[in-house]
Amino acid sequence: NLFDILGPVMVGPSSSHTAGAVRIGRMARALLGQEPVRAQLHSTAPCLHQALVAGLLGLSPADGRVPDSFRLARERGLSFSFGTCVLRDVHPNSALIRLEDAGGGQLEVGASSPGGGRIRVFQVDG
């Protein structure tokens, strides 16, 4: 289809490093059900971090503020940290996200961004 040829509407640099990673963050935020206040992001590809944080803030892949996600997160009180991890049998652009909301609710989500803005969830709370 046309989407496969043109790809998603987004800011750069790539659909797997931006559009898919933003969608992973947005999905994790939605599953948490509240505004996250703490996030630990462990990924196989550190280039995903900026877009993951943008998604946790609720930004869309086409939002011009995606490159400013770290600053926006600090302004909104989202504490975040990064690490790398080894995840077996997943796409190279994958992340494990641990979230906490102000009420103490927690969530752990693992997902991959294989390209074209698509995501593949491989873990929710274990």
Short mmCIF file of C-alpha atoms in Angstrom, two decimals:
data_model
loop_
_atom_site.label_atom_id
_atom_site.label_comp_id
_atom_site.label_asym_id
_atom_site.label_seq_id
_atom_site.Cartn_x
_atom_site.Cartn_y
_atom_site.Cartn_z
CA ASN A 1 0.00 0.00 0.00
CA LEU A 2 1.00 3.64 -0.25
CA PHE A 3 1.94 3.79 3.45
CA ASP A 4 4.56 1.07 2.87
CA ILE A 5 6.13 3.15 0.11
CA LEU A 6 6.04 6.60 1.72
CA GLY A 7 6.17 5.71 5.42
CA PRO A 8 4.62 7.55 8.35
CA VAL A 9 4.27 11.31 8.76
CA MET A 10 6.99 12.14 11.29
CA VAL A 11 10.01 14.19 12.22
CA GLY A 12 13.35 12.47 11.48
CA PRO A 13 15.75 10.80 11.52
CA SER A 14 14.08 7.48 10.64
CA SER A 15 10.80 5.64 11.03
CA SER A 16 12.29 2.99 13.30
CA HIS A 17 14.25 5.44 15.46
CA THR A 18 11.51 8.08 15.64
CA ALA A 19 7.98 7.12 14.61
CA GLY A 20 8.04 3.61 16.04
CA ALA A 21 9.86 4.66 19.21
CA VAL A 22 7.37 7.50 19.85
CA ARG A 23 4.54 5.00 19.38
CA ILE A 24 6.15 2.65 21.92
CA GLY A 25 6.32 5.47 24.47
CA ARG A 26 2.71 6.51 23.78
CA MET A 27 1.52 2.92 24.11
CA ALA A 28 3.34 2.51 27.44
CA ARG A 29 1.80 5.77 28.70
CA ALA A 30 -1.67 4.58 27.65
CA LEU A 31 -1.22 1.22 29.37
CA LEU A 32 -0.07 2.95 32.58
CA GLY A 33 -3.32 4.93 32.46
CA GLN A 34 -1.83 7.97 34.18
CA GLU A 35 0.83 10.59 33.53
CA PRO A 36 4.17 8.90 34.26
CA VAL A 37 6.42 10.63 36.80
CA ARG A 38 9.36 8.20 36.60
CA ALA A 39 10.71 6.23 33.67
CA GLN A 40 13.60 3.83 33.33
CA LEU A 41 14.35 3.15 29.69
CA HIS A 42 16.65 0.30 28.74
CA SER A 43 17.23 -0.16 25.06
CA THR A 44 19.30 -2.07 22.59
CA ALA A 45 19.64 1.15 20.55
CA PRO A 46 20.33 4.39 22.48
CA CYS A 47 19.20 6.39 19.43
CA LEU A 48 15.62 5.51 20.47
CA HIS A 49 15.76 7.38 23.80
CA GLN A 50 14.69 10.84 22.64
CA ALA A 51 11.66 9.48 20.79
CA LEU A 52 10.68 7.11 23.62
CA VAL A 53 10.57 10.05 26.04
CA ALA A 54 8.54 12.08 23.53
CA GLY A 55 5.98 9.27 23.42
CA LEU A 56 5.86 9.09 27.22
CA LEU A 57 4.92 12.77 27.13
CA GLY A 58 2.08 11.99 24.72
CA LEU A 59 3.67 13.65 21.68
CA SER A 60 2.92 12.28 18.22
CA PRO A 61 5.62 11.15 15.76
CA ALA A 62 4.92 14.26 13.64
CA ASP A 63 5.23 16.73 16.55
CA GLY A 64 8.08 19.15 15.94
CA ARG A 65 8.91 19.07 19.66
CA VAL A 66 10.15 15.45 19.56
CA PRO A 67 13.82 16.62 19.45
CA ASP A 68 13.17 18.67 22.63
CA SER A 69 11.68 15.76 24.58
CA PHE A 70 14.33 15.68 27.32
CA ARG A 71 13.81 19.36 28.13
CA LEU A 72 10.02 19.02 27.94
CA ALA A 73 10.12 16.02 30.27
CA ARG A 74 12.14 17.92 32.87
CA GLU A 75 9.73 20.86 32.63
CA ARG A 76 6.76 18.53 33.15
CA GLY A 77 8.37 16.72 36.09
CA LEU A 78 9.08 13.41 34.37
CA SER A 79 12.20 11.90 35.89
CA PHE A 80 13.94 9.57 33.43
CA SER A 81 17.07 7.46 33.23
CA PHE A 82 18.62 5.31 30.55
CA GLY A 83 20.49 2.08 30.32
CA THR A 84 21.36 -0.46 27.72
CA CYS A 85 20.26 -4.06 27.79
CA VAL A 86 20.62 -7.33 26.01
CA LEU A 87 17.28 -8.63 24.79
CA ARG A 88 17.27 -11.97 23.04
CA ASP A 89 15.13 -12.86 20.05
CA VAL A 90 13.88 -9.30 19.43
CA HIS A 91 14.48 -6.70 16.75
CA PRO A 92 17.69 -4.61 17.20
CA ASN A 93 15.58 -1.48 17.86
CA SER A 94 13.95 -2.62 21.09
CA ALA A 95 13.31 -1.15 24.52
CA LEU A 96 12.23 -2.23 27.97
CA ILE A 97 10.41 0.61 29.76
CA ARG A 98 9.60 0.73 33.48
CA LEU A 99 7.12 3.43 34.43
CA GLU A 100 5.65 4.76 37.64
CA ASP A 101 2.79 7.23 38.12
CA ALA A 102 2.26 9.68 41.01
CA GLY A 103 0.02 7.19 42.83
CA GLY A 104 2.66 4.46 42.79
CA GLY A 105 1.19 2.51 39.88
CA GLN A 106 3.86 0.69 37.92
CA LEU A 107 4.19 -0.88 34.51
CA GLU A 108 6.91 -2.64 32.56
CA VAL A 109 6.62 -2.86 28.77
CA GLY A 110 8.97 -4.33 26.20
CA ALA A 111 8.55 -3.46 22.53
CA SER A 112 10.44 -3.26 19.25
CA SER A 113 10.41 -0.73 16.43
CA PRO A 114 11.07 -2.75 13.27
CA GLY A 115 10.51 0.13 10.83
CA GLY A 116 7.81 2.01 8.99
CA GLY A 117 6.47 3.38 12.28
CA ARG A 118 5.27 -0.06 13.30
CA ILE A 119 5.79 -1.54 16.75
CA ARG A 120 5.84 -5.07 18.11
CA VAL A 121 5.10 -5.56 21.83
CA PHE A 122 6.89 -8.55 23.31
CA GLN A 123 6.27 -8.04 27.03
CA VAL A 124 3.78 -6.39 29.37
CA ASP A 125 4.52 -6.78 33.10
CA GLY A 126 6.56 -9.90 32.50
#
